[in-house]
PDB file of C-alpha atoms in Angstrom:
ATOM      1  CA  UNK A 638     -54.351 148.171  26.111  1.00 66.00           C
ATOM      2  CA  UNK A 639     -55.914 150.094  28.680  1.00 75.00           C
ATOM      3  CA  UNK A 640     -55.361 147.235  31.266  1.00 79.00           C
ATOM      4  CA  UNK A 641     -51.786 146.820  30.292  1.00 77.00           C
ATOM      5  CA  UNK A 642     -51.139 150.588  30.869  1.00 83.00           C
ATOM      6  CA  UNK A 643     -52.976 150.612  34.193  1.00 86.00           C
ATOM      7  CA  UNK A 644     -51.277 147.468  35.164  1.00 88.00           C
ATOM      8  CA  UNK A 645     -47.492 149.498  34.342  1.00 86.00           C
ATOM      9  CA  UNK A 646     -48.891 152.326  36.443  1.00 88.00           C
ATOM     10  CA  UNK A 647     -49.831 150.585  39.371  1.00 92.00           C
ATOM     11  CA  UNK A 648     -46.239 148.353  39.322  1.00 93.00           C
ATOM     12  CA  UNK A 649     -44.822 151.887  39.165  1.00 89.00           C
ATOM     13  CA  UNK A 650     -46.842 153.353  41.934  1.00 93.00           C
ATOM     14  CA  UNK A 651     -46.208 150.195  44.351  1.00 95.00           C
ATOM     15  CA  UNK A 652     -42.496 150.155  43.621  1.00 94.00           C
ATOM     16  CA  UNK A 653     -42.448 154.052  44.522  1.00 93.00           C
ATOM     17  CA  UNK A 654     -44.322 152.985  47.482  1.00 96.00           C
ATOM     18  CA  UNK A 655     -41.982 150.652  48.355  1.00 97.00           C
ATOM     19  CA  UNK A 656     -39.012 153.092  48.261  1.00 95.00           C
ATOM     20  CA  UNK A 657     -40.770 155.634  50.160  1.00 97.00           C
ATOM     21  CA  UNK A 658     -41.063 152.745  52.876  1.00 98.00           C
ATOM     22  CA  UNK A 659     -37.752 151.984  53.354  1.00 98.00           C
ATOM     23  CA  UNK A 660     -36.474 155.572  53.241  1.00 98.00           C
ATOM     24  CA  UNK A 661     -38.768 156.164  56.102  1.00 98.00           C
ATOM     25  CA  UNK A 662     -37.945 152.721  57.862  1.00 98.00           C
ATOM     26  CA  UNK A 663     -34.420 154.116  57.840  1.00 98.00           C
ATOM     27  CA  UNK A 664     -34.987 157.558  58.856  1.00 98.00           C
ATOM     28  CA  UNK A 665     -37.155 156.013  62.011  1.00 98.00           C
ATOM     29  CA  UNK A 666     -34.434 153.953  62.577  1.00 98.00           C
ATOM     30  CA  UNK A 667     -31.829 156.526  62.577  1.00 98.00           C
ATOM     31  CA  UNK A 668     -34.053 158.597  64.842  1.00 98.00           C
ATOM     32  CA  UNK A 669     -34.409 155.930  67.592  1.00 98.00           C
ATOM     33  CA  UNK A 670     -31.160 154.748  67.905  1.00 98.00           C
ATOM     34  CA  UNK A 671     -28.827 157.797  67.696  1.00 98.00           C
ATOM     35  CA  UNK A 672     -31.353 158.922  70.825  1.00 98.00           C
ATOM     36  CA  UNK A 673     -30.227 155.598  72.116  1.00 98.00           C
ATOM     37  CA  UNK A 674     -26.596 156.706  71.958  1.00 98.00           C
ATOM     38  CA  UNK A 675     -27.492 160.459  72.810  1.00 98.00           C
ATOM     39  CA  UNK A 676     -28.845 158.902  76.287  1.00 98.00           C
ATOM     40  CA  UNK A 677     -26.072 156.120  76.800  1.00 98.00           C
ATOM     41  CA  UNK A 678     -23.801 159.163  76.383  1.00 97.00           C
ATOM     42  CA  UNK A 679     -25.309 161.410  78.659  1.00 97.00           C
ATOM     43  CA  UNK A 680     -25.541 158.822  81.361  1.00 97.00           C
ATOM     44  CA  UNK A 681     -21.814 157.701  80.862  1.00 96.00           C
ATOM     45  CA  UNK A 682     -20.266 161.064  81.106  1.00 95.00           C
ATOM     46  CA  UNK A 683     -23.085 163.865  81.024  1.00 94.00           C
ATOM     47  CA  UNK A 684     -22.052 165.221  77.689  1.00 94.00           C
ATOM     48  CA  UNK A 685     -18.413 166.402  78.538  1.00 96.00           C
ATOM     49  CA  UNK A 686     -18.032 164.696  75.254  1.00 96.00           C
ATOM     50  CA  UNK A 687     -20.657 164.125  72.959  1.00 96.00           C
ATOM     51  CA  UNK A 688     -19.461 160.849  70.772  1.00 97.00           C
ATOM     52  CA  UNK A 689     -22.731 160.170  69.868  1.00 97.00           C
ATOM     53  CA  UNK A 690     -22.644 163.007  67.265  1.00 98.00           C
ATOM     54  CA  UNK A 691     -19.960 161.103  65.050  1.00 98.00           C
ATOM     55  CA  UNK A 692     -22.776 158.384  64.877  1.00 98.00           C
ATOM     56  CA  UNK A 693     -25.547 160.876  64.245  1.00 98.00           C
ATOM     57  CA  UNK A 694     -22.648 162.900  61.621  1.00 98.00           C
ATOM     58  CA  UNK A 695     -21.876 159.646  59.627  1.00 98.00           C
ATOM     59  CA  UNK A 696     -25.157 157.825  59.279  1.00 98.00           C
ATOM     60  CA  UNK A 697     -26.875 161.650  58.711  1.00 98.00           C
ATOM     61  CA  UNK A 698     -24.670 161.500  55.327  1.00 98.00           C
ATOM     62  CA  UNK A 699     -26.495 158.091  54.518  1.00 97.00           C
ATOM     63  CA  UNK A 700     -29.861 159.507  55.293  1.00 98.00           C
ATOM     64  CA  UNK A 701     -29.600 162.476  53.557  1.00 96.00           C
ATOM     65  CA  UNK A 702     -28.202 160.388  50.117  1.00 94.00           C
ATOM     66  CA  UNK A 703     -31.421 158.095  50.626  1.00 95.00           C
ATOM     67  CA  UNK A 704     -33.563 161.155  50.887  1.00 95.00           C
ATOM     68  CA  UNK A 705     -32.011 162.869  47.306  1.00 92.00           C
ATOM     69  CA  UNK A 706     -32.238 159.229  45.931  1.00 89.00           C
ATOM     70  CA  UNK A 707     -36.069 158.675  47.180  1.00 91.00           C
ATOM     71  CA  UNK A 708     -37.127 162.250  46.535  1.00 90.00           C
ATOM     72  CA  UNK A 709     -35.240 162.971  42.891  1.00 84.00           C
ATOM     73  CA  UNK A 710     -33.777 165.696  44.601  1.00 86.00           C
ATOM     74  CA  UNK A 711     -30.245 165.318  42.743  1.00 80.00           C
ATOM     75  CA  UNK A 712     -30.626 168.175  39.983  1.00 74.00           C
ATOM     76  CA  UNK A 713     -28.106 166.585  37.887  1.00 76.00           C
ATOM     77  CA  UNK A 714     -29.108 162.924  37.725  1.00 74.00           C
ATOM     78  CA  UNK A 715     -32.787 163.095  38.542  1.00 70.00           C
ATOM     79  CA  UNK A 716     -35.737 161.601  37.007  1.00 71.00           C
ATOM     80  CA  UNK A 717     -35.869 163.860  34.327  1.00 76.00           C
ATOM     81  CA  UNK A 718     -32.782 163.733  33.170  1.00 78.00           C
ATOM     82  CA  UNK A 719     -32.747 159.672  33.489  1.00 80.00           C
ATOM     83  CA  UNK A 720     -36.309 160.162  31.034  1.00 82.00           C
ATOM     84  CA  UNK A 721     -34.608 162.538  28.640  1.00 85.00           C
ATOM     85  CA  UNK A 722     -31.585 160.561  27.889  1.00 86.00           C
ATOM     86  CA  UNK A 723     -33.611 157.414  27.184  1.00 88.00           C
ATOM     87  CA  UNK A 724     -35.839 159.267  24.593  1.00 88.00           C
ATOM     88  CA  UNK A 725     -32.734 160.370  23.234  1.00 90.00           C
ATOM     89  CA  UNK A 726     -31.234 157.020  22.910  1.00 91.00           C
ATOM     90  CA  UNK A 727     -34.149 155.698  21.309  1.00 89.00           C
ATOM     91  CA  UNK A 728     -34.315 158.606  18.671  1.00 88.00           C
ATOM     92  CA  UNK A 729     -30.806 158.089  17.959  1.00 87.00           C
ATOM     93  CA  UNK A 730     -31.728 154.031  17.790  1.00 85.00           C
ATOM     94  CA  UNK A 731     -34.599 154.949  15.273  1.00 83.00           C
ATOM     95  CA  UNK A 732     -32.633 157.305  13.136  1.00 83.00           C
ATOM     96  CA  UNK A 733     -29.736 154.584  12.902  1.00 81.00           C
ATOM     97  CA  UNK A 734     -32.366 151.801  11.864  1.00 74.00           C
ATOM     98  CA  UNK A 735     -33.709 154.051   8.704  1.00 64.00           C
ATOM     99  CA  UNK A 736     -30.490 154.132   6.999  1.00 57.00           C
ATOM    100  CA  UNK A 737     -29.851 150.382   7.142  1.00 54.00           C
TER     101      UNK A 737
END
């Protein structure tokens, strides 16, 4: 039983590391691409019209939502809410089984 518990904890930790790795890869790509676009923008028109900000804004929204999901920053439907609902449904299921 203890071995199974350690294995499940290891699997959860590995999944968490994979999620973090994907977020940091997304963030790093964002920084590099937006920097390259800013450089291209500067070289072509000297920032008279900063069009690269449109790409930075659009992709930045995606990065923010990715961070919210990765770091469980959602106050409404975060991990704690998920775990509470799972327990609630399990308890509800136990109660209905007792009466059958």
